Coordinates of C-alpha atoms in Angstrom, one line a residue:
Chain A
M1 CA 6.9 -11.6 12.8
R2 CA 6.8 -9.2 15.7
K3 CA 9.6 -8.2 17.9
G4 CA 9.8 -5.2 20.3
V5 CA 8.4 -3.7 23.3
F6 CA 4.6 -3.9 23.5
F7 CA 2.8 -2.3 26.4
G8 CA 6.0 -2.4 28.5
E9 CA 6.8 -6.0 27.8
N10 CA 9.4 -7.5 25.4
D11 CA 7.6 -9.6 22.9
Q12 CA 8.7 -11.7 20.0
M13 CA 6.5 -13.9 17.9
I14 CA 6.0 -15.4 14.5
Q15 CA 2.4 -15.5 13.4
F16 CA 0.8 -16.6 10.1
K17 CA -1.8 -14.1 9.2
E18 CA -3.5 -16.7 7.0
L19 CA -2.3 -20.1 5.8
F20 CA -4.7 -22.2 3.8
A21 CA -5.0 -24.4 0.8
G22 CA -7.7 -25.9 -1.3
Y23 CA -9.6 -25.7 -4.6
R24 CA -11.2 -22.7 -6.3
G25 CA -13.4 -23.4 -9.3
E26 CA -16.1 -21.5 -11.2
K27 CA -18.9 -22.9 -9.0
L28 CA -17.2 -24.2 -5.9
D29 CA -14.4 -23.1 -3.6
A30 CA -13.2 -25.6 -0.9
L31 CA -10.5 -24.1 1.4
M32 CA -9.0 -25.5 4.5
G33 CA -6.6 -23.8 6.9
N34 CA -6.3 -20.6 8.8
Q35 CA -8.5 -18.0 7.2
I36 CA -10.0 -14.6 8.1
I37 CA -13.7 -14.1 7.6
N38 CA -15.3 -10.7 7.3
W39 CA -19.0 -10.9 6.9
G40 CA -21.4 -7.9 6.7
R41 CA -22.0 -4.9 4.5
S42 CA -21.5 -2.1 7.1
D43 CA -18.1 -0.7 7.9
G44 CA -16.2 -1.6 11.1
F45 CA -19.4 -2.5 13.0
N46 CA -20.7 -5.8 11.8
P47 CA -23.2 -7.6 14.0
T48 CA -23.3 -10.6 11.6
N49 CA -19.5 -11.1 11.7
N50 CA -18.8 -13.4 14.6
I51 CA -16.5 -16.0 13.1
T52 CA -12.9 -15.0 13.4
P53 CA -11.3 -13.1 16.3
N54 CA -9.6 -9.7 16.5
D55 CA -6.6 -8.6 18.3
Y56 CA -7.8 -5.2 19.5
F57 CA -4.3 -4.5 21.0
F58 CA -2.4 -5.0 17.7
L59 CA -1.1 -1.6 17.1
S60 CA -1.4 -0.6 13.4
S61 CA -2.6 2.4 11.5
N62 CA -5.0 0.1 9.7
P63 CA -7.8 -1.5 11.9
D64 CA -8.0 -4.3 9.3
D65 CA -4.6 -5.5 10.5
Q66 CA -6.3 -6.4 13.8
K67 CA -8.2 -9.2 12.1
E68 CA -7.0 -12.7 13.0
S69 CA -7.5 -16.0 11.4
N70 CA -8.8 -19.3 12.7
F71 CA -8.5 -22.9 11.4
M72 CA -11.6 -23.8 9.4
L73 CA -13.1 -25.6 6.5
R74 CA -14.8 -23.2 4.2
L75 CA -17.0 -24.1 1.3
K76 CA -18.4 -21.6 -1.2
Y77 CA -20.9 -22.6 -3.8
R78 CA -22.2 -20.2 -6.4
F79 CA -25.6 -21.3 -7.7
I80 CA -25.5 -18.5 -10.3
P81 CA -22.8 -15.8 -10.4
A82 CA -24.9 -13.5 -8.3
I83 CA -25.9 -16.0 -5.6
E84 CA -23.4 -17.8 -3.4
L85 CA -23.6 -20.0 -0.3
D86 CA -20.8 -19.8 2.2
L87 CA -20.4 -22.7 4.7
I88 CA -17.9 -22.6 7.5
A89 CA -17.0 -25.2 10.1
I90 CA -14.5 -24.3 12.8
P91 CA -13.3 -27.2 15.1
F92 CA -11.4 -25.1 17.6
Y93 CA -12.2 -21.9 19.4
A94 CA -10.0 -18.8 19.1
S95 CA -10.7 -15.8 21.2
S96 CA -10.4 -12.1 20.5
N97 CA -7.7 -10.4 22.4
Y98 CA -8.5 -7.5 24.7
R99 CA -5.9 -6.9 27.3
Y100 CA -7.9 -5.9 30.4
D101 CA -4.9 -7.0 32.4
L102 CA -3.3 -3.7 31.3
F103 CA -6.1 -1.6 32.8
E104 CA -6.0 0.1 36.1
M105 CA -8.9 -1.8 37.7
G106 CA -7.6 -1.8 41.2
E107 CA -4.9 -3.7 43.0
N108 CA -7.3 -6.5 44.0
V109 CA -8.1 -7.6 40.5
N110 CA -5.9 -10.1 38.6
F111 CA -6.5 -11.8 35.3
G112 CA -5.8 -15.5 34.9
A113 CA -5.3 -17.6 31.8
E114 CA -8.2 -17.7 29.5
I115 CA -10.6 -20.6 29.5
I116 CA -10.6 -22.6 26.2
P117 CA -13.4 -25.0 25.5
P118 CA -12.3 -28.7 25.3
K119 CA -11.5 -29.8 21.7
E120 CA -14.7 -31.8 21.2
L121 CA -17.0 -32.0 18.3
N122 CA -19.9 -30.4 20.1
N123 CA -17.7 -27.4 20.9
S124 CA -17.2 -26.6 17.2
T125 CA -18.7 -23.7 15.3
L126 CA -20.9 -23.8 12.3
A127 CA -21.8 -20.8 10.1
A128 CA -23.6 -20.3 6.8
R129 CA -24.4 -17.3 4.7
L130 CA -26.5 -17.0 1.6
N131 CA -25.3 -13.9 -0.3
F132 CA -27.1 -12.2 -3.2
E133 CA -25.2 -9.5 -5.2
F134 CA -27.3 -7.9 -8.0
P135 CA -26.7 -4.6 -9.7
A136 CA -29.7 -3.0 -8.0
A137 CA -28.9 -4.3 -4.5
G138 CA -26.9 -6.8 -2.6
W139 CA -28.1 -8.6 0.5
S140 CA -27.5 -11.7 2.6
V141 CA -29.0 -13.9 5.3
S142 CA -26.6 -15.7 7.7
Y143 CA -26.6 -18.2 10.5
F144 CA -24.0 -18.8 13.2
N145 CA -23.9 -21.3 16.0
G146 CA -20.8 -21.6 18.2
F147 CA -18.5 -19.8 20.6
D148 CA -18.3 -16.0 20.1
P149 CA -14.7 -14.8 19.8
Y150 CA -15.9 -11.7 21.6
H151 CA -15.9 -13.4 25.0
G152 CA -16.9 -12.3 28.5
F153 CA -15.2 -12.6 31.9
D154 CA -15.9 -14.8 34.8
V155 CA -14.7 -14.5 38.4
Q156 CA -12.6 -17.6 38.7
S157 CA -11.7 -17.2 42.4
V158 CA -11.8 -14.8 45.3
D159 CA -9.0 -15.0 47.7
W160 CA -9.8 -13.7 51.2
T161 CA -6.5 -14.7 52.9
S162 CA -5.3 -11.2 53.3
G163 CA -8.6 -10.0 54.7
M164 CA -9.3 -8.1 51.5
P165 CA -10.8 -9.9 48.5
L166 CA -8.3 -10.6 45.7
L167 CA -10.1 -11.4 42.5
T168 CA -8.9 -13.5 39.6
N169 CA -10.9 -12.9 36.5
V170 CA -10.6 -15.1 33.4
S171 CA -11.8 -14.6 29.9
T172 CA -14.6 -17.2 29.4
P173 CA -16.2 -18.0 26.1
Y174 CA -19.9 -18.7 25.6
R175 CA -22.0 -20.2 22.8
K176 CA -24.6 -18.3 20.9
T177 CA -26.8 -18.6 17.9
T178 CA -27.1 -15.7 15.5
L179 CA -29.5 -15.1 12.7
G180 CA -28.3 -12.2 10.6
A181 CA -29.1 -10.2 7.5
D182 CA -27.5 -7.3 5.6
V183 CA -28.3 -5.2 2.6
A184 CA -26.6 -2.5 0.4
I185 CA -28.7 -0.4 -2.0
P186 CA -27.0 2.1 -4.4
L187 CA -29.1 5.2 -5.3
G188 CA -27.2 7.6 -7.6
N189 CA -24.4 9.1 -5.6
W190 CA -25.5 7.3 -2.4
I191 CA -25.3 3.8 -1.0
F192 CA -27.6 2.8 1.8
R193 CA -26.5 -0.1 4.0
A194 CA -28.1 -2.0 6.9
E195 CA -27.1 -5.0 8.9
A196 CA -28.8 -6.7 11.8
A197 CA -28.3 -9.8 13.9
Y198 CA -30.5 -11.6 16.5
N199 CA -28.3 -13.2 19.0
T200 CA -29.7 -15.9 21.3
T201 CA -27.9 -17.3 24.3
K202 CA -28.8 -20.0 26.9
N203 CA -27.9 -19.2 30.4
P204 CA -29.8 -21.5 32.9
D205 CA -27.1 -20.9 35.6
S206 CA -27.1 -17.2 35.2
N207 CA -23.4 -17.0 34.4
M208 CA -22.1 -13.4 34.3
F209 CA -20.0 -14.0 31.2
I210 CA -23.0 -14.9 29.0
P211 CA -24.9 -11.9 27.7
L212 CA -28.6 -11.7 27.4
S213 CA -30.2 -12.4 24.0
D214 CA -30.2 -9.2 22.0
V215 CA -30.5 -7.6 18.6
G216 CA -27.6 -5.6 17.1
Y217 CA -28.2 -3.4 14.1
V218 CA -26.5 -0.8 12.0
A219 CA -27.9 1.6 9.4
A220 CA -25.5 3.5 7.2
I221 CA -25.1 5.9 4.3
E222 CA -22.2 6.5 2.1
T223 CA -21.7 9.2 -0.4
N224 CA -19.0 11.3 -2.0
I225 CA -19.1 15.1 -1.8
A226 CA -16.4 17.2 -3.5
G227 CA -14.0 14.2 -3.5
V228 CA -14.6 13.4 0.2
T229 CA -16.0 10.0 0.9
L230 CA -18.4 10.2 3.8
I231 CA -19.7 7.1 5.7
G232 CA -22.2 7.8 8.5
Q233 CA -23.5 4.9 10.6
Y234 CA -26.0 4.4 13.4
I235 CA -25.1 1.5 15.6
G236 CA -27.7 0.2 18.0
K237 CA -28.5 -2.8 20.2
Y238 CA -31.8 -3.8 21.8
T239 CA -31.9 -6.3 24.7
P240 CA -35.5 -7.4 25.1
D241 CA -35.1 -9.2 28.4
F242 CA -33.0 -6.4 30.0
F243 CA -33.4 -5.9 33.7
D244 CA -31.6 -3.7 36.2
L245 CA -29.2 -5.6 38.3
P246 CA -30.3 -5.4 41.9
L247 CA -27.9 -3.5 44.0
P248 CA -26.8 -5.6 47.0
V249 CA -27.9 -4.4 50.4
L250 CA -26.0 -5.0 53.7
S251 CA -28.8 -6.3 55.9
N252 CA -26.9 -6.2 59.2
P253 CA -23.7 -4.1 59.3
M254 CA -22.7 -5.6 62.6
D255 CA -23.0 -9.2 61.5
P256 CA -19.6 -10.5 60.0
M257 CA -21.4 -13.2 58.0
A258 CA -23.7 -10.6 56.6
Q259 CA -20.7 -8.4 55.7
F260 CA -19.0 -11.3 54.0
Q261 CA -22.2 -12.2 52.1
Y262 CA -22.6 -8.5 51.1
A263 CA -18.9 -8.3 49.9
N264 CA -19.4 -11.4 47.7
Q265 CA -22.7 -10.0 46.3
M266 CA -20.9 -6.7 45.5
I267 CA -18.1 -8.6 43.7
D268 CA -20.7 -10.4 41.7
Y269 CA -22.7 -7.2 41.0
E270 CA -19.6 -5.2 39.9
N271 CA -18.4 -8.0 37.6
R272 CA -21.8 -8.5 36.1
L273 CA -21.9 -4.7 35.4
F274 CA -18.4 -5.0 33.8
N275 CA -19.6 -7.8 31.5
R276 CA -22.6 -5.8 30.5
K277 CA -20.3 -3.0 29.4
I278 CA -18.4 -5.4 27.2
F279 CA -21.6 -6.6 25.6
Y280 CA -23.1 -3.1 25.3
Q281 CA -26.0 -4.2 27.5
Q282 CA -25.9 -1.4 30.0
E283 CA -29.4 -0.3 29.0
K284 CA -32.3 -1.9 27.2
T285 CA -31.3 0.0 24.1
N286 CA -27.8 1.1 23.2
H287 CA -27.3 4.0 20.8
A288 CA -24.1 5.0 19.0
V289 CA -23.0 6.8 15.8
S290 CA -19.9 6.8 13.8
L291 CA -18.7 9.1 11.0
T292 CA -15.7 8.5 8.7
L293 CA -14.4 11.2 6.3
S294 CA -11.7 10.2 3.8
K295 CA -10.1 12.1 1.0
S296 CA -7.2 11.2 -1.3
F297 CA -5.3 13.9 -3.0
G298 CA -1.9 14.6 -4.8
Y299 CA -2.7 11.8 -7.3
D300 CA -3.6 9.4 -4.5
A301 CA -0.2 9.8 -2.9
W302 CA -1.8 11.3 0.1
N303 CA -4.8 10.3 2.1
A304 CA -6.5 12.1 5.0
E305 CA -9.0 10.2 7.1
L306 CA -11.0 11.1 10.2
T307 CA -13.0 8.5 12.1
N308 CA -15.2 9.4 15.0
Y309 CA -17.4 7.2 17.1
Y310 CA -19.7 8.3 19.9
N311 CA -21.8 6.0 22.2
F312 CA -24.8 8.0 23.5
T313 CA -25.7 5.3 26.1
S314 CA -22.3 5.0 27.7
N315 CA -20.8 8.4 26.8
E316 CA -17.8 6.9 25.2
M317 CA -16.0 8.2 22.1
I318 CA -13.1 7.6 19.8
L319 CA -11.4 10.1 17.6
R320 CA -8.9 8.9 15.1
P321 CA -7.4 11.3 12.5
K322 CA -4.8 9.8 10.2
L323 CA -2.7 11.2 7.3
S324 CA -0.8 8.8 5.1
W325 CA 1.7 9.4 2.3
K326 CA 3.0 7.0 -0.3
I327 CA 6.6 8.1 -0.3
T328 CA 7.4 5.5 -3.0
D329 CA 5.5 2.6 -4.4
A330 CA 7.0 0.4 -1.8
L331 CA 7.1 2.7 1.2
T332 CA 4.1 4.3 2.9
S333 CA 4.2 6.5 6.0
A334 CA 1.3 7.3 8.3
I335 CA 0.9 9.6 11.1
G336 CA -2.1 10.0 13.4
V337 CA -3.7 10.0 16.7
N338 CA -5.8 7.5 18.6
Y339 CA -7.9 9.2 21.2
M340 CA -10.5 7.5 23.4
Q341 CA -12.6 9.0 26.1
G342 CA -15.1 7.7 28.6
D343 CA -16.3 7.9 32.1
S344 CA -14.0 6.6 34.8
K345 CA -15.4 3.1 35.0
S346 CA -16.3 2.7 31.3
L347 CA -14.3 0.5 29.0
F348 CA -13.0 3.5 27.1
G349 CA -12.2 5.2 30.4
Y350 CA -10.0 2.2 31.3
S351 CA -8.5 1.7 27.8
S352 CA -7.8 5.4 27.1
K353 CA -5.0 5.3 29.6
V354 CA -3.3 2.5 27.6
M355 CA -4.4 3.2 24.0
N356 CA -4.4 7.0 23.8
G357 CA -1.5 8.4 21.9
G358 CA 0.0 9.3 18.5
F359 CA 1.5 6.9 16.0
L360 CA 4.0 7.2 13.2
E361 CA 4.2 4.2 10.9
L362 CA 6.6 3.3 8.1
K363 CA 5.3 0.4 6.0
V364 CA 7.4 -1.4 3.4
T365 CA 5.5 -3.5 0.9
F366 CA 7.2 -6.1 -1.2
Chain B
M1 CA -20.4 41.5 -49.2
K2 CA -23.4 39.2 -48.6
T3 CA -22.2 36.8 -51.4
K4 CA -18.7 36.7 -49.8
T5 CA -20.2 35.8 -46.4
F6 CA -22.4 33.1 -47.9
I7 CA -19.4 31.6 -49.7
A8 CA -17.4 31.6 -46.5
I9 CA -20.1 29.9 -44.5
F10 CA -20.6 27.4 -47.4
L11 CA -16.9 26.6 -47.5
S12 CA -16.8 26.2 -43.8
I13 CA -19.6 23.7 -43.9
I14 CA -17.9 21.7 -46.7
S15 CA -14.5 21.8 -44.9
T16 CA -15.9 20.6 -41.6
G17 CA -17.8 17.8 -43.2
S18 CA -20.9 18.6 -41.1
F19 CA -22.8 18.8 -44.3
S20 CA -22.9 15.0 -44.4
Q21 CA -22.3 14.0 -40.8
T22 CA -23.1 15.8 -37.6
A23 CA -20.5 16.2 -34.9
K24 CA -22.5 13.8 -32.6
E25 CA -22.6 11.2 -35.4
I26 CA -18.8 11.5 -35.9
S27 CA -18.2 11.2 -32.1
K28 CA -20.5 8.1 -31.9
K29 CA -18.5 6.5 -34.8
S30 CA -15.3 7.5 -33.1
I31 CA -16.4 5.8 -29.9
D32 CA -17.5 2.7 -31.8
A33 CA -14.3 2.6 -33.8
I34 CA -12.4 1.8 -30.6
D35 CA -12.5 -1.7 -29.3
V36 CA -13.2 -1.3 -25.6
G37 CA -16.3 -3.3 -25.1
N38 CA -14.8 -6.8 -25.6
I39 CA -11.2 -7.2 -24.8
E40 CA -8.6 -8.7 -22.4
M41 CA -5.4 -6.9 -21.9
I42 CA -2.3 -6.4 -19.7
S43 CA -1.1 -2.8 -19.5
T44 CA 1.6 -0.8 -17.8
I45 CA 1.1 2.7 -16.6
N46 CA 4.2 4.9 -16.2
I47 CA 3.7 8.0 -14.1
R48 CA 6.3 10.7 -14.2
D49 CA 6.2 13.8 -12.0
A50 CA 7.6 17.2 -13.0
K51 CA 11.0 16.2 -11.5
G52 CA 11.1 13.1 -13.6
N53 CA 10.5 10.6 -10.8
K54 CA 8.8 7.5 -12.1
R55 CA 6.2 5.2 -10.7
V56 CA 5.0 2.1 -12.4
R57 CA 1.6 0.3 -12.2
Q58 CA 0.6 -2.8 -14.0
I59 CA -3.0 -4.0 -14.4
T60 CA -5.0 -6.6 -16.3
T61 CA -8.3 -5.5 -17.8
A62 CA -11.1 -7.5 -19.2
S63 CA -14.3 -6.1 -20.6
K64 CA -17.3 -7.6 -22.3
Q65 CA -20.9 -6.7 -23.1
F66 CA -23.8 -8.6 -21.7
G67 CA -27.3 -7.4 -22.6
G68 CA -26.4 -3.8 -23.2
V69 CA -24.2 -3.5 -20.1
T70 CA -20.4 -3.3 -20.6
K71 CA -18.8 -5.1 -17.7
M72 CA -15.2 -4.3 -16.9
L73 CA -12.9 -6.1 -14.5
I74 CA -9.6 -4.5 -13.5
R75 CA -7.0 -6.4 -11.4
F76 CA -3.9 -4.8 -10.0
I77 CA -0.7 -6.7 -10.5
A78 CA 1.9 -4.1 -9.3
P79 CA 3.1 -2.4 -7.2
A80 CA 3.0 -4.8 -4.3
D81 CA 0.9 -2.5 -2.0
V82 CA -2.1 -2.7 -4.4
K83 CA -1.5 -6.2 -5.8
G84 CA -4.6 -8.3 -5.5
T85 CA -7.0 -5.3 -5.5
S86 CA -9.8 -5.8 -8.0
I87 CA -12.4 -3.4 -9.4
L88 CA -15.6 -4.4 -11.2
V89 CA -17.6 -1.8 -13.1
Y90 CA -21.0 -2.2 -14.8
D91 CA -21.1 0.6 -17.3
Y92 CA -24.7 1.5 -18.3
E93 CA -25.6 3.7 -21.3
N94 CA -28.1 6.0 -19.5
E95 CA -27.8 5.4 -15.8
S96 CA -25.3 5.5 -13.0
D97 CA -22.6 2.8 -13.1
N98 CA -22.4 0.0 -10.5
M99 CA -18.9 -0.4 -9.0
W100 CA -17.5 -3.0 -6.5
I101 CA -14.0 -3.2 -5.1
Y102 CA -12.1 -6.1 -3.5
L103 CA -9.3 -5.0 -1.2
P104 CA -7.2 -8.0 0.1
A105 CA -6.7 -6.3 3.5
L106 CA -10.5 -6.0 3.9
R107 CA -11.2 -9.6 2.7
K108 CA -14.6 -8.8 1.3
V109 CA -16.1 -7.3 -1.8
R110 CA -17.5 -3.9 -1.2
R111 CA -19.9 -1.9 -3.3
V112 CA -18.6 1.7 -3.7
V113 CA -20.1 5.0 -4.9
S114 CA -19.3 5.2 -8.7
S115 CA -19.8 8.9 -9.3
E116 CA -16.1 9.7 -9.1
K117 CA -15.4 9.4 -12.8
G118 CA -13.3 12.5 -12.8
K119 CA -10.9 11.1 -10.1
S120 CA -7.4 10.1 -10.9
F121 CA -7.0 6.5 -12.1
M122 CA -4.4 4.8 -10.0
G123 CA -2.7 8.1 -9.2
S124 CA -2.1 8.8 -12.9
E125 CA -3.1 11.7 -15.1
F126 CA -5.8 9.5 -16.5
T127 CA -9.2 9.6 -14.9
N128 CA -11.7 6.9 -14.3
A129 CA -13.8 8.5 -17.0
D130 CA -10.9 7.9 -19.5
M131 CA -11.2 4.2 -18.8
S132 CA -14.8 3.8 -19.9
K133 CA -17.1 4.7 -22.8
P134 CA -18.6 8.2 -22.5
N135 CA -22.3 8.6 -22.4
T136 CA -23.0 10.5 -25.6
E137 CA -26.3 11.9 -24.2
D138 CA -24.3 13.8 -21.5
F139 CA -22.6 16.1 -24.0
D140 CA -23.1 18.6 -26.9
Y141 CA -20.9 18.2 -29.9
N142 CA -19.6 20.7 -32.4
I143 CA -17.2 20.5 -35.3
I144 CA -15.0 23.5 -34.9
G145 CA -12.7 22.9 -37.8
T146 CA -10.3 20.6 -39.6
E147 CA -6.6 20.3 -39.0
M148 CA -3.7 18.1 -40.2
Y149 CA -2.3 16.1 -37.3
E150 CA 0.9 14.2 -38.1
G151 CA -0.1 13.9 -41.7
K152 CA -3.7 12.9 -41.0
S153 CA -6.7 15.0 -42.0
C154 CA -8.7 15.3 -38.8
W155 CA -11.9 16.9 -37.6
K156 CA -11.6 19.1 -34.5
I157 CA -14.6 18.1 -32.5
E158 CA -15.6 20.1 -29.4
T159 CA -17.5 18.1 -26.8
T160 CA -19.1 20.1 -24.0
S161 CA -20.7 18.8 -20.8
K162 CA -24.4 19.6 -20.8
T163 CA -24.6 20.4 -17.1
E164 CA -22.2 21.4 -14.4
A165 CA -22.9 18.1 -12.6
I166 CA -21.8 16.2 -15.6
A167 CA -18.7 18.3 -15.9
N168 CA -17.9 17.7 -12.2
E169 CA -18.5 14.0 -12.5
N170 CA -16.3 13.6 -15.6
G171 CA -13.6 16.0 -14.5
F172 CA -13.8 18.4 -17.5
K173 CA -16.2 21.0 -19.0
K174 CA -15.0 20.7 -22.5
R175 CA -12.7 18.6 -24.7
I176 CA -11.4 19.0 -28.2
S177 CA -10.7 15.8 -30.1
Y178 CA -8.6 15.4 -33.3
T179 CA -10.4 12.6 -35.1
D180 CA -9.1 11.0 -38.2
K181 CA -11.5 11.5 -41.1
S182 CA -10.6 8.2 -42.7
N183 CA -11.1 5.8 -39.8
Y184 CA -12.6 7.9 -37.0
V185 CA -9.9 7.2 -34.5
S186 CA -8.6 10.2 -32.3
Y187 CA -5.0 11.1 -32.0
K188 CA -5.2 13.9 -29.6
V189 CA -7.7 15.1 -27.0
E190 CA -7.4 18.4 -25.1
Y191 CA -9.4 18.7 -21.8
Y192 CA -10.5 22.1 -20.5
D193 CA -11.9 23.1 -17.1
A194 CA -15.0 25.2 -16.3
E195 CA -12.9 28.4 -16.7
G196 CA -11.9 27.4 -20.2
K197 CA -8.3 26.6 -19.1
L198 CA -6.5 23.8 -20.8
R199 CA -5.8 21.2 -18.1
R200 CA -4.8 17.9 -19.8
I201 CA -3.6 16.8 -23.2
Q202 CA -4.0 13.2 -24.2
T203 CA -2.2 11.7 -27.2
L204 CA -3.0 8.3 -28.7
S205 CA -0.8 6.4 -31.1
N206 CA 0.3 2.9 -32.3
Y207 CA -3.3 2.1 -33.3
K208 CA -3.7 -1.5 -34.4
K209 CA -6.6 -2.9 -36.2
Q210 CA -8.3 -5.8 -34.4
P211 CA -9.8 -8.9 -36.0
N212 CA -13.2 -7.5 -35.5
G213 CA -12.3 -4.4 -37.6
K214 CA -12.1 -2.1 -34.7
Y215 CA -9.0 -0.2 -33.5
F216 CA -7.0 0.0 -30.3
A217 CA -4.3 2.5 -29.3
Y218 CA -1.4 0.6 -27.8
Y219 CA 0.2 3.8 -26.5
M220 CA -1.6 6.6 -24.7
S221 CA -0.2 9.5 -22.8
M222 CA -1.8 12.1 -20.7
E223 CA 0.0 15.3 -19.7
S224 CA -1.1 17.7 -17.0
V225 CA -0.5 21.2 -18.3
Q226 CA -0.4 22.8 -14.9
S227 CA 1.7 20.3 -13.0
G228 CA 4.0 19.0 -15.7
R229 CA 3.2 15.5 -14.8
K230 CA 2.8 12.9 -17.5
S231 CA 1.4 9.4 -17.5
E232 CA 1.7 6.8 -20.2
M233 CA -0.4 3.7 -20.7
I234 CA 1.4 1.0 -22.8
I235 CA -0.6 -2.1 -23.8
D236 CA 1.7 -5.0 -23.2
K237 CA -0.7 -7.6 -24.5
L238 CA -4.2 -7.4 -25.9
Q239 CA -6.7 -9.9 -27.0
S240 CA -9.8 -8.7 -28.9
G241 CA -12.8 -10.7 -27.9
S242 CA -12.8 -11.8 -24.2
Q243 CA -13.3 -15.5 -23.7
L244 CA -14.3 -15.0 -20.1
P245 CA -17.8 -16.2 -19.1
E246 CA -20.3 -13.8 -17.5
S247 CA -19.6 -15.4 -14.1
A248 CA -16.1 -13.9 -14.2
F249 CA -17.7 -10.5 -14.2
A250 CA -19.7 -11.1 -11.1
P251 CA -19.0 -9.3 -7.8
T252 CA -18.8 -12.7 -6.1
A253 CA -15.8 -13.6 -8.3
L254 CA -13.7 -10.6 -7.4
E255 CA -11.8 -12.2 -4.5
K256 CA -10.6 -15.1 -6.6

């Protein structure tokens, strides 16, 4: 249950984080209802995890709280204890929540109600994962076909009645097919992880809200030095068919029709660029790194954590230090900072004005 | 003078018993005397700080040997903030352990680095190393004397980490165990750091003989000498000989 003022608006809602029922056996699990799926062996950046949405604007000291469930049928079959097949069928689409309507994107940009695909069988999502977990290594291969919760934006309408264009953008889902794989290999005091996904999309109409086919990949190491857990990750994306968007040219500045055409082309150009930022397809290759340091002390009553992310391609960064203290077994407090930085028209540049700040959390567990 | 010295050494050898058994052999027998490789139990851990404030944790533990590997599954029952968390450890004789954790908030099983044996177990004075069988090849053993402990004649066995890395991994440089000469169970263990300072004192009592002839201490306490904190582990229920199949000790079963 949530009640309070969120981003300047009174909000009150009751939400089931998860609600499902079914059968769990030694060989087979069959569960139906609202569930959260978290695939992938890397941390926080999982290109193979496309199934359930996130609320990126749910304010919590723990990013895992941003995970949201979706209604599904999930079957898990264990051939042997170390090999399991995970099958998921999702009849209805649920989108991730990112509140671009809160961003200062200009007075001529509005955001309309999101587009939800019709509830039809051919709009459902299917996913499968064959997971192997042996002492020497764990790995999986996965398949996804359906609507990606991490959606794009389309320009729904352009209103010229005032003489200036007034845009209405709407979140618009798209289908994709993903072939994924991940691996984790322990080696003494180190664990090496890797995860990759090949995403294919069909876009015969060249819609701006559909990304180009791409490959997302993460390579990571984890170790423990003097009681500090260190997780370092490289996060990359390769877009084989990437091309530079042609910048519109005003052919005849004196021709009103040419001006009108040019304005429409610029609207299209800017919004395509915006979608490319969402999909990390601003260049043919996108490079980013993340580093997380974590240490518990005082008999695990205290935990200090620092997470840093830097995207070399878009010059965006996040810095998130956090200190938590278990006051009692039932009461935990956390204090920290969320700091994002990016160029003026970057996603982090927009979101930093909304999301930057400190937080103080008191959490009661019962 | 030489005769007196010889007699003194001879008496010392007789009294320590090393004439018939080496310290390493006694330690191996002491490890084998305890039934940790094949059990299911529910236990409560009481943690008291120097001011007397108390925190309580409750866990279920199951362990069983499969092909020379001791597999241990720990599930957290209380308090509420850790309820549902599960840890699986594959404890090998002569190589690094494998460890996985399932955190309900994360909703997936995650392999973790297992080198932190010296780390506090659930915020108590016990360490992760205290929860598993020690690798006897990692230590040197010496009998440093005999002593009566609560009416029992005990060997005093000094166990020293062979390398600094082993000491760092297990959280102690040296320990001295008071091991019963009659049944090889230990009643008291003192843990020392690299500077030779006494850091922790473990006491074990209420030993019960299990159907397989091995023993288990139903009460253990660990006291931190420096901080004054004390943790107790009380076995609420124990079943010798786990009935769980090997599939219950698989990482894929952790989230059940």
